[in-house]
mmCIF file of C-alpha atoms in Angstrom:
data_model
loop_
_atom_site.group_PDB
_atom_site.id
_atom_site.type_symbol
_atom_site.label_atom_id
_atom_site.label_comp_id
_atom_site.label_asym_id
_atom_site.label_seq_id
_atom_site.Cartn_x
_atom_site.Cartn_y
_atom_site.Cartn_z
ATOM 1 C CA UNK A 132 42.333 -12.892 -1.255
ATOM 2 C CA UNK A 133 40.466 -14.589 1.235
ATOM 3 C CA UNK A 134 39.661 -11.416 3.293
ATOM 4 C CA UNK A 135 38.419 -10.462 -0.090
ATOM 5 C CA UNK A 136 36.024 -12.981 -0.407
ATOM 6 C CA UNK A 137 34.857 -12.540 2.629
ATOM 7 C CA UNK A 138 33.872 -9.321 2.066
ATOM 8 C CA UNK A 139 32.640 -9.907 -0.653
ATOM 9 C CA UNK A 140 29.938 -11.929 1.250
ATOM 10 C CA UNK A 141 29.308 -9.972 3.638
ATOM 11 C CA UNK A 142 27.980 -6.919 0.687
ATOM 12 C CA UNK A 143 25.850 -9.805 -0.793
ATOM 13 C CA UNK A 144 24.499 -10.588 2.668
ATOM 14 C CA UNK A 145 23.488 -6.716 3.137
ATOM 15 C CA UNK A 146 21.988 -6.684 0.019
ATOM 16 C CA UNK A 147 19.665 -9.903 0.324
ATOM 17 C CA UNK A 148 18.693 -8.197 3.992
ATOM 18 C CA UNK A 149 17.681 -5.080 2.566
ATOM 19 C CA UNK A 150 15.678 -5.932 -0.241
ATOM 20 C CA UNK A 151 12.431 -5.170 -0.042
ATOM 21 C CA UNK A 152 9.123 -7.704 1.775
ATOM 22 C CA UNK A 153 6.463 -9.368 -0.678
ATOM 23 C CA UNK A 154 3.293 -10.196 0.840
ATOM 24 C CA UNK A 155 0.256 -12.567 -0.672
ATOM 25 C CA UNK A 156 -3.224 -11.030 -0.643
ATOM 26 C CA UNK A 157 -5.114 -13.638 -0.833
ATOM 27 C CA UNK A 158 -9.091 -12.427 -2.055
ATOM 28 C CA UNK A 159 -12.205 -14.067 -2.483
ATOM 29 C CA UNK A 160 -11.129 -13.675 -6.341
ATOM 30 C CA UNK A 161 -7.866 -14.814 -6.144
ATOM 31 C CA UNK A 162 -4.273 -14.557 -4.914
ATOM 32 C CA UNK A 163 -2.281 -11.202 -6.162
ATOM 33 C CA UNK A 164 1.747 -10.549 -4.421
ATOM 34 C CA UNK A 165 2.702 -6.837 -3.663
ATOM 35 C CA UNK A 166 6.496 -5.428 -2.970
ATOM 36 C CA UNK A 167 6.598 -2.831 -0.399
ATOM 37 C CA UNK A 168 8.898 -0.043 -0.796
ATOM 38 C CA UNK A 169 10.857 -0.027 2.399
ATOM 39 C CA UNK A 170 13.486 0.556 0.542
ATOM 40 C CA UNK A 171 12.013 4.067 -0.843
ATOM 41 C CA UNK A 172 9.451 4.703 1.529
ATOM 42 C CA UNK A 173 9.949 3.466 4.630
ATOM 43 C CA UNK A 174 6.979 5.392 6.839
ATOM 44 C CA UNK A 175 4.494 4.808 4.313
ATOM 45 C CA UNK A 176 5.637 0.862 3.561
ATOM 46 C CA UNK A 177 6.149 0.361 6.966
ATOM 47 C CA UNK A 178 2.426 1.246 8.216
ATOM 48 C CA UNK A 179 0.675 -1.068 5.684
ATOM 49 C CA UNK A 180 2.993 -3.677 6.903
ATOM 50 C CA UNK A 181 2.517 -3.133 10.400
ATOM 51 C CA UNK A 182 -1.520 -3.455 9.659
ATOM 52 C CA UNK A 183 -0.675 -6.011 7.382
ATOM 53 C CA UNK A 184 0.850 -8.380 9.827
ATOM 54 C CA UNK A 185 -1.942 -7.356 13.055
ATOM 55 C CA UNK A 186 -4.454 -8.482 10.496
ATOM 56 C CA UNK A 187 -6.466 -5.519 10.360
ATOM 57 C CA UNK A 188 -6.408 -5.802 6.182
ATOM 58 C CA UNK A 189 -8.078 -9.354 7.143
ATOM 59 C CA UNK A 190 -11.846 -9.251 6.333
ATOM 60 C CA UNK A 191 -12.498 -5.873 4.440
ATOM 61 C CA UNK A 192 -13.904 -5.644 1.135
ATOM 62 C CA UNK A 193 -12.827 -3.361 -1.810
ATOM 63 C CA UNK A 194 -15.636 -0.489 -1.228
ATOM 64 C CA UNK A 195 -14.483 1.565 -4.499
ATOM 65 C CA UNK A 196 -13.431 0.506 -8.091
ATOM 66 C CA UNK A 197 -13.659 2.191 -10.842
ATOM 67 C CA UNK A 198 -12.114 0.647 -14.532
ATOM 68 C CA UNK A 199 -9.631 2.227 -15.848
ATOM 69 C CA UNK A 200 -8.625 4.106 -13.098
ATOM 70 C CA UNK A 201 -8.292 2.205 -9.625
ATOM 71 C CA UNK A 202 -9.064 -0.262 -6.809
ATOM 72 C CA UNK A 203 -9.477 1.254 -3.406
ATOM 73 C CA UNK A 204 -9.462 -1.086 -0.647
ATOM 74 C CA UNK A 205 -8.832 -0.540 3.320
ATOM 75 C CA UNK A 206 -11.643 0.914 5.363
ATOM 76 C CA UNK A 207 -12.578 -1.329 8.320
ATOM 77 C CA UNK A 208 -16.272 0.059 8.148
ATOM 78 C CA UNK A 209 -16.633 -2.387 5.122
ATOM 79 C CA UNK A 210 -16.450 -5.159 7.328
ATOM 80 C CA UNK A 211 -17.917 -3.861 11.162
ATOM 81 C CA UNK A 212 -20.356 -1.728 9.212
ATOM 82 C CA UNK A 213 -19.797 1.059 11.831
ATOM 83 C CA UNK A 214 -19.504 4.012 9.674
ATOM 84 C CA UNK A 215 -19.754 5.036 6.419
ATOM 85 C CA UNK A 216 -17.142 2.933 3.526
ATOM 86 C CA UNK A 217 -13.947 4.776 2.853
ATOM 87 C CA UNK A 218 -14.057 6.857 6.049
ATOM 88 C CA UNK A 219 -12.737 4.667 8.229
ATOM 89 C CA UNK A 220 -8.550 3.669 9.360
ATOM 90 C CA UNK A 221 -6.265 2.252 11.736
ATOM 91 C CA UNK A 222 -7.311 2.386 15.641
ATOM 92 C CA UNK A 223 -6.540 5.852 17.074
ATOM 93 C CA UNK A 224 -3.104 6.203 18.677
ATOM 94 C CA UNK A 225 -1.887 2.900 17.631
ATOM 95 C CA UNK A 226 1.844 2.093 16.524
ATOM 96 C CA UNK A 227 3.689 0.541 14.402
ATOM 97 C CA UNK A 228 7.574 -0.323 13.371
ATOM 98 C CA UNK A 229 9.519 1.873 10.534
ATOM 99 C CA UNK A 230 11.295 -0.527 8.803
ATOM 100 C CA UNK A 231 13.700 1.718 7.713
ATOM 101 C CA UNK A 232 15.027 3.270 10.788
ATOM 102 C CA UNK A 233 13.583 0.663 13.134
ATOM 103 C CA UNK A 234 11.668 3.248 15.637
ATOM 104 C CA UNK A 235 8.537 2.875 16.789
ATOM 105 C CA UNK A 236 6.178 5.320 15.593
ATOM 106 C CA UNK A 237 2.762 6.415 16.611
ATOM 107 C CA UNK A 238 -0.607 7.010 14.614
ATOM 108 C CA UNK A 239 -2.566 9.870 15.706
ATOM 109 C CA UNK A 240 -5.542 10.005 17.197
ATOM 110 C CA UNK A 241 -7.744 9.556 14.781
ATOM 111 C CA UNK A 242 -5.565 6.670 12.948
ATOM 112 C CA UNK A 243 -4.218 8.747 10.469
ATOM 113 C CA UNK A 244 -0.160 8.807 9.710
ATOM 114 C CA UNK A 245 1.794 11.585 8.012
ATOM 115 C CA UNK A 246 2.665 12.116 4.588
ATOM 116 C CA UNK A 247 5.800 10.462 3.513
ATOM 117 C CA UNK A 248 6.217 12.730 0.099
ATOM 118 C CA UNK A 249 10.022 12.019 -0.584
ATOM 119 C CA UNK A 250 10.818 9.548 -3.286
ATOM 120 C CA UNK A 251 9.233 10.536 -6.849
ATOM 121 C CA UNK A 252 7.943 7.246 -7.609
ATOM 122 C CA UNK A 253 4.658 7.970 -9.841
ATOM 123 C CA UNK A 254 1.174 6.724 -10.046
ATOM 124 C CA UNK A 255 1.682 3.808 -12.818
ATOM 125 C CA UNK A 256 -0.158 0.768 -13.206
ATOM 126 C CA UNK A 257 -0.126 -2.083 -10.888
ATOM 127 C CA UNK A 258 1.483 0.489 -7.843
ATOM 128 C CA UNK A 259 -0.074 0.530 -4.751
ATOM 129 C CA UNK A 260 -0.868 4.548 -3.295
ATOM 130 C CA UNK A 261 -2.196 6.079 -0.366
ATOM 131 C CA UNK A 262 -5.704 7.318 -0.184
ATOM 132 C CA UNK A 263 -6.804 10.484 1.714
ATOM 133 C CA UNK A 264 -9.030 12.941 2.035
ATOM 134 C CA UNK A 265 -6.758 16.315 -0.111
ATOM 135 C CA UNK A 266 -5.456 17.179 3.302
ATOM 136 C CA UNK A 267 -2.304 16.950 4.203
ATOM 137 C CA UNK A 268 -1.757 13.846 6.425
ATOM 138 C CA UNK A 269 -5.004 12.239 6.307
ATOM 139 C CA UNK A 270 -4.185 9.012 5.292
ATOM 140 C CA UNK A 271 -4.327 5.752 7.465
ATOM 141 C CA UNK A 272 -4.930 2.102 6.332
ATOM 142 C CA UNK A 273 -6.735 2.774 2.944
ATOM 143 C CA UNK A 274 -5.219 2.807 -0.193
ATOM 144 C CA UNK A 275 -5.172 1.720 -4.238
ATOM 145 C CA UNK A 276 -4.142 -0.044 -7.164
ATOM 146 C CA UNK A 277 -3.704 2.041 -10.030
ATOM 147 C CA UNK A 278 -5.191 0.382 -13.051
ATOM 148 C CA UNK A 279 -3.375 2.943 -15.468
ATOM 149 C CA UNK A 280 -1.070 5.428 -15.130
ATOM 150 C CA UNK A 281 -2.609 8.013 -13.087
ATOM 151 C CA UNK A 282 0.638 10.892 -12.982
ATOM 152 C CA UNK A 283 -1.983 13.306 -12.258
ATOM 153 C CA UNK A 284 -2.362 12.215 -9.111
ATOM 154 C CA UNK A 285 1.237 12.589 -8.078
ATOM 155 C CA UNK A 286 1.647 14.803 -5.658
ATOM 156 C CA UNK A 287 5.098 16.311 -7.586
ATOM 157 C CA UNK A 288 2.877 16.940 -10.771
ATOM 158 C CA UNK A 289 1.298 20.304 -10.165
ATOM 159 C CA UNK A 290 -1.785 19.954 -12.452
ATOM 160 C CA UNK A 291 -3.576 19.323 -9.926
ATOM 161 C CA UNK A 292 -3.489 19.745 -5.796
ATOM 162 C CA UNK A 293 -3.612 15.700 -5.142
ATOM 163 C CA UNK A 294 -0.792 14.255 -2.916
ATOM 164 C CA UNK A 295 -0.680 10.044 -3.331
ATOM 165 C CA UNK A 296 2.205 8.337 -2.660
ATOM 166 C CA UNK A 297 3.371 5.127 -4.371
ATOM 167 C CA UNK A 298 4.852 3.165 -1.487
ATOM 168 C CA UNK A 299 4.532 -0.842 -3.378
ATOM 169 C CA UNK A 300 3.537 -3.211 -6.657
ATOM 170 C CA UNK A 301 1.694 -5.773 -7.927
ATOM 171 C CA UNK A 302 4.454 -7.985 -8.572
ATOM 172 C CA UNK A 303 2.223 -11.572 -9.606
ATOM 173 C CA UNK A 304 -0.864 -11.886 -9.824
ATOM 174 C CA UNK A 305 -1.689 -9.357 -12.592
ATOM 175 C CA UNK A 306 -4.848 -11.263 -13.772
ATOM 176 C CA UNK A 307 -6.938 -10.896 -10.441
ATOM 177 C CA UNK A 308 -6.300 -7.254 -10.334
ATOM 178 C CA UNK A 309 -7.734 -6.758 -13.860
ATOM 179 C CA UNK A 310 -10.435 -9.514 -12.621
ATOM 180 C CA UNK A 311 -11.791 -7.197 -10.091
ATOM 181 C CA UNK A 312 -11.197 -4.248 -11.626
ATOM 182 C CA UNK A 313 -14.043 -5.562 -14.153
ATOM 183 C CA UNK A 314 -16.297 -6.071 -11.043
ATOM 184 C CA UNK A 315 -16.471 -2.111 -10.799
ATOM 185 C CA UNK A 316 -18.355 0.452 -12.466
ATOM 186 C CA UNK A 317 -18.041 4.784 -13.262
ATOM 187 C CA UNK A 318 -19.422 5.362 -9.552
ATOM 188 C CA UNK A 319 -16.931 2.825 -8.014
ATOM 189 C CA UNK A 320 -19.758 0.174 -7.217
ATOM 190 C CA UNK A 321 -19.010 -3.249 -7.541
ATOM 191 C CA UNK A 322 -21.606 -5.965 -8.906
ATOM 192 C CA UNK A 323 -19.989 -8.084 -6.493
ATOM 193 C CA UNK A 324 -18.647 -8.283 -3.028
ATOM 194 C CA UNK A 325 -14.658 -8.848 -3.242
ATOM 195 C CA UNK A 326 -13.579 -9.334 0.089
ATOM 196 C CA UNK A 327 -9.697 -9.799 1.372
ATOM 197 C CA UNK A 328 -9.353 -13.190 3.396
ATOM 198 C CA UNK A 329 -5.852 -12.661 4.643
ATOM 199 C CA UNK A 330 -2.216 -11.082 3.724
ATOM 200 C CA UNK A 331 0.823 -12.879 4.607
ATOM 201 C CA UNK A 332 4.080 -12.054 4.240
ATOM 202 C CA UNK A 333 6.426 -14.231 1.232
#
């Protein structure tokens, strides 16, 4: 009995270890908390995070929203003003930590990361995807909220060619999402600046 309770800890234990990070976005219009799918999508979770934590997210504005559809958030031209918005990503050959299998792994060099289309997890409201370009593996640090549920954009629903993985949630925090999605307009332009002061991990 008591090398059955014991094991019966140890399962729990696992379980608490495995379950998935929350971090706190904290914006100049409030405080929203994302889950990040290590659990399901380890690559793709595991990037964010690893920008997450160097702070890159820190200081970059949401450059396209458009109601009813999305928030798109993580170009670093927004805030260097080096390049166009929603061209930029992650410094070239930089690396980061899979969560999931706990290797290292390295961006290429042009920042982008690979696409991680495994689990069937669809575009719904409140789920955080990765942006890209419509090539394959040209994502990097920017990506969106969906404001509805945008299946089309799936990439195992064949109406149309787009590939955007779901790789996290809004999990709290609801009301600022909906708050900024009213800053936005048909073209994506916000009336007003919404920039992200930092993310830190729950």
């Amino acid at each position: 009995r008591e090398l059955e309770d014991r094991t019966l800890v140890t399962q729990d234990e696992r379980t608490h270890a495995m379950s998935n990070p929350k971090f706190t976005c904290k914006t100049s219009e409030g405080d929203f908390v994302v889950e990040l799918y290590v659990d399901k999508m380890p690559y793709t979770a595991s990037n964010w995070i690893g920008l997450a934590k160097d702070g890159f997210y820190n200081g970059i504005k949401f450059h396209r929203v458009i109601p009813a559809f999305m928030l798109q958030f993580g170009c670093p031209y927004t805030k260097n003003g080096q390049g166009r918005p929603g061209t930029g990503g992650p410094i070239p050959n930089s690396t980061f930590k899979n969560l999931g299998d706990g290797k290292e792994y390295k961006r290429a060099s042009d920042g982008r990361v690979q696409d991680e289309l495994t689990a069937k997890l669809s575009n719904e409201p409140m789920t955080l995807s990765m942006a890209n370009t419509g090539r394959p593996n040209s994502g990097g640090s920017q990506f969106f909220i969906n404001t509805k549920h945008n299946s089309f954009l799936d990439f195992f629903d064949d109406r149309t060619a787009s590939a955007h993985p779901v790789f996290g949630k809004v999990v709290d925090g609801e009301g600022v999402i909906k708050k900024i999605e009213a800053l936005g307009s048909r073209n994506g332009q916000l009336s007003k600046e919404v920039t992200m002061i930092s993310i830190t991990e729950c």
